[in-house]
Amino acid sequence: WEVAFHGTWWYSVWSVLESGVLLESHDWGKGHDFWEPGVYCSPNRSTARWYARPHNLFADGVYHRIIFELRVDPERRKRHRQRGGVQWVFPTSAVSLRGIWVQVNSPPKIGEERINEWDPALEALPDGCKAVPSTTNPRTEPWPEIEDERWNEDEDSLPPQLLGSNWS
């Protein structure tokens, strides 16, 4: 199996971690965005980062992103597309969750989609679980500078979804 990365919204994290399953995008009516039904991922973490929506999780003005590290069965790849970065599409059964990458203090670029506050009504809850109250960070002083993690090296200046496409 090969390494791949899946950038996502924070609202999905609890459900994915509880179930261990990434569900396929397949329903426009539920707000899914897809050109081929399946689980979308990339062998490039920098591409997945663009799909990890920056989210102000704790009402403190600091944006964070989350990326799932996966293992995928290359024999079951449904599609492969070059569009500002490599995109692969797999059925759920060909995807295994391996790890989680959290990029802290990762503000959105101009024009990039972002989520400015936590809305518990949007969280995908695991079966049998109830929404929990939002967590607010009471910090008021400036945040310290952090060391650049080099996530963005060799990254396009625009999100892949805004660049031209070439897929097979």
Coordinates of C-alpha atoms in Angstrom, one line a residue:
W1 CA 0.0 0.0 0.0
E2 CA 1.1 3.6 -0.7
V3 CA 1.2 6.7 1.5
A4 CA -1.4 9.4 0.7
F5 CA -2.8 12.5 2.4
H6 CA -6.4 13.8 2.8
G7 CA -7.0 17.4 3.8
T8 CA -10.3 18.0 5.4
W9 CA -12.6 20.1 7.6
W10 CA -12.3 19.8 11.4
Y11 CA -16.0 19.0 11.5
S12 CA -15.3 15.5 10.3
V13 CA -12.4 14.6 12.7
W14 CA -14.3 13.1 15.6
S15 CA -16.4 10.9 13.4
V16 CA -13.5 9.7 11.3
L17 CA -11.4 8.9 14.4
E18 CA -14.2 7.1 16.1
S19 CA -15.1 4.9 13.1
G20 CA -11.6 4.7 11.4
V21 CA -13.4 5.2 8.1
L22 CA -13.3 8.0 5.5
L23 CA -16.5 8.0 3.6
E24 CA -16.7 8.6 -0.2
S25 CA -17.9 11.9 -1.6
H26 CA -20.9 10.9 -3.6
D27 CA -23.9 13.1 -2.8
W28 CA -24.3 16.7 -4.2
G29 CA -27.4 17.1 -2.0
K30 CA -25.3 16.7 1.1
G31 CA -22.8 19.3 -0.1
H32 CA -20.2 16.9 -1.3
D33 CA -17.8 18.4 -3.9
F34 CA -16.6 15.7 -6.3
W35 CA -16.0 14.9 -10.0
E36 CA -15.8 11.1 -9.4
P37 CA -17.4 9.4 -6.4
G38 CA -14.8 8.3 -3.9
V39 CA -12.3 9.2 -1.2
Y40 CA -10.0 12.0 -2.5
C41 CA -6.3 12.0 -1.5
S42 CA -2.9 12.9 -2.8
P43 CA 0.6 11.5 -2.4
N44 CA 1.7 15.1 -1.7
R45 CA 1.0 16.5 1.7
S46 CA 1.3 20.1 0.2
T47 CA -1.6 19.3 -2.1
A48 CA -3.7 17.9 0.7
R49 CA -3.0 21.0 2.8
W50 CA -5.0 23.1 0.3
Y51 CA -8.0 21.0 1.0
A52 CA -7.5 21.2 4.8
R53 CA -9.7 24.2 5.5
P54 CA -8.1 26.8 7.9
H55 CA -10.4 26.9 10.9
N56 CA -10.4 29.3 13.8
L57 CA -11.2 26.5 16.3
F58 CA -10.9 28.2 19.6
A59 CA -12.2 31.8 19.0
D60 CA -8.7 33.2 19.4
G61 CA -8.0 34.3 15.9
V62 CA -5.5 31.4 15.2
Y63 CA -6.3 29.1 12.2
H64 CA -5.4 25.4 12.2
R65 CA -5.6 22.8 9.5
I66 CA -5.9 19.0 9.7
I67 CA -4.7 16.3 7.3
F68 CA -5.2 12.6 7.6
E69 CA -2.3 10.4 6.6
L70 CA -3.5 7.3 4.8
R71 CA -2.4 4.1 3.2
V72 CA -4.1 3.4 -0.1
D73 CA -4.3 0.3 -2.3
P74 CA -2.9 1.4 -5.7
E75 CA -4.5 -1.5 -7.4
R76 CA -7.9 -0.1 -6.5
R77 CA -7.3 3.5 -7.6
K78 CA -10.4 4.7 -9.6
R79 CA -8.9 8.0 -11.0
H80 CA -5.7 9.9 -11.1
R81 CA -5.7 13.6 -11.9
Q82 CA -3.1 16.4 -12.2
R83 CA -4.7 19.7 -11.2
G84 CA -2.2 21.8 -9.3
G85 CA -1.2 18.7 -7.6
V86 CA -1.8 15.0 -7.9
Q87 CA -5.2 13.8 -6.9
W88 CA -6.2 10.2 -6.5
V89 CA -9.7 8.8 -6.0
F90 CA -10.4 5.5 -4.2
P91 CA -13.3 3.5 -2.8
T92 CA -13.6 3.6 1.0
S93 CA -12.5 0.0 1.2
A94 CA -9.1 0.8 -0.4
V95 CA -8.2 3.5 2.2
S96 CA -6.8 3.0 5.7
L97 CA -6.2 5.8 8.2
R98 CA -2.6 5.8 9.4
G99 CA -2.1 9.1 11.2
I100 CA -3.0 12.8 11.6
W101 CA -1.1 15.9 10.8
V102 CA -2.1 19.2 12.5
Q103 CA -0.8 22.4 11.1
V104 CA -1.0 25.1 13.8
N105 CA -1.1 28.8 13.1
S106 CA -1.9 28.3 9.4
P107 CA -3.9 31.4 8.4
P108 CA -5.8 31.4 5.0
K109 CA -4.3 33.1 2.0
I110 CA -6.3 35.9 0.4
G111 CA -9.3 34.4 -1.3
E112 CA -8.9 31.0 0.3
E113 CA -12.0 29.4 1.9
R114 CA -11.8 29.5 5.7
I115 CA -14.0 28.9 8.7
N116 CA -14.0 31.7 11.2
E117 CA -15.7 30.1 14.2
W118 CA -16.7 26.7 15.5
D119 CA -20.4 25.7 14.8
P120 CA -21.3 22.6 16.8
A121 CA -24.3 22.0 14.5
L122 CA -21.9 21.3 11.6
E123 CA -19.9 18.5 13.3
A124 CA -20.3 15.0 12.0
L125 CA -21.0 13.2 15.2
P126 CA -20.2 9.5 15.7
D127 CA -23.2 7.3 16.3
G128 CA -24.7 7.6 19.8
C129 CA -22.7 10.8 20.6
K130 CA -24.0 14.2 21.4
A131 CA -22.5 17.6 20.5
V132 CA -20.1 19.0 23.1
P133 CA -19.7 22.7 23.9
S134 CA -17.2 24.8 21.9
T135 CA -13.8 25.3 23.5
T136 CA -12.6 28.9 23.7
N137 CA -9.0 29.8 24.3
P138 CA -8.9 32.6 26.9
R139 CA -5.4 33.8 25.8
T140 CA -5.2 37.5 25.0
E141 CA -1.5 38.2 24.7
P142 CA 0.3 37.8 21.3
W143 CA 1.2 34.3 20.1
P144 CA 4.9 33.5 20.0
E145 CA 6.6 33.0 16.6
I146 CA 6.7 29.3 15.6
E147 CA 9.4 27.6 13.5
D148 CA 8.4 27.2 9.9
E149 CA 7.6 23.5 9.4
R150 CA 8.3 23.7 5.7
W151 CA 4.8 22.4 4.8
N152 CA 4.5 24.9 2.0
E153 CA 7.8 24.2 0.1
D154 CA 7.2 23.6 -3.6
E155 CA 3.6 24.6 -3.2
D156 CA 1.6 26.4 -5.9
S157 CA 0.5 29.9 -5.0
L158 CA -3.1 29.0 -5.7
P159 CA -5.2 26.1 -4.3
P160 CA -5.3 23.2 -6.8
Q161 CA -9.0 23.6 -7.3
L162 CA -8.4 27.0 -8.9
L163 CA -5.8 25.8 -11.3
G164 CA -6.3 24.1 -14.7
S165 CA -7.1 20.4 -14.9
N166 CA -5.6 17.3 -16.6
W167 CA -6.9 14.0 -15.5
S168 CA -7.2 10.4 -16.6

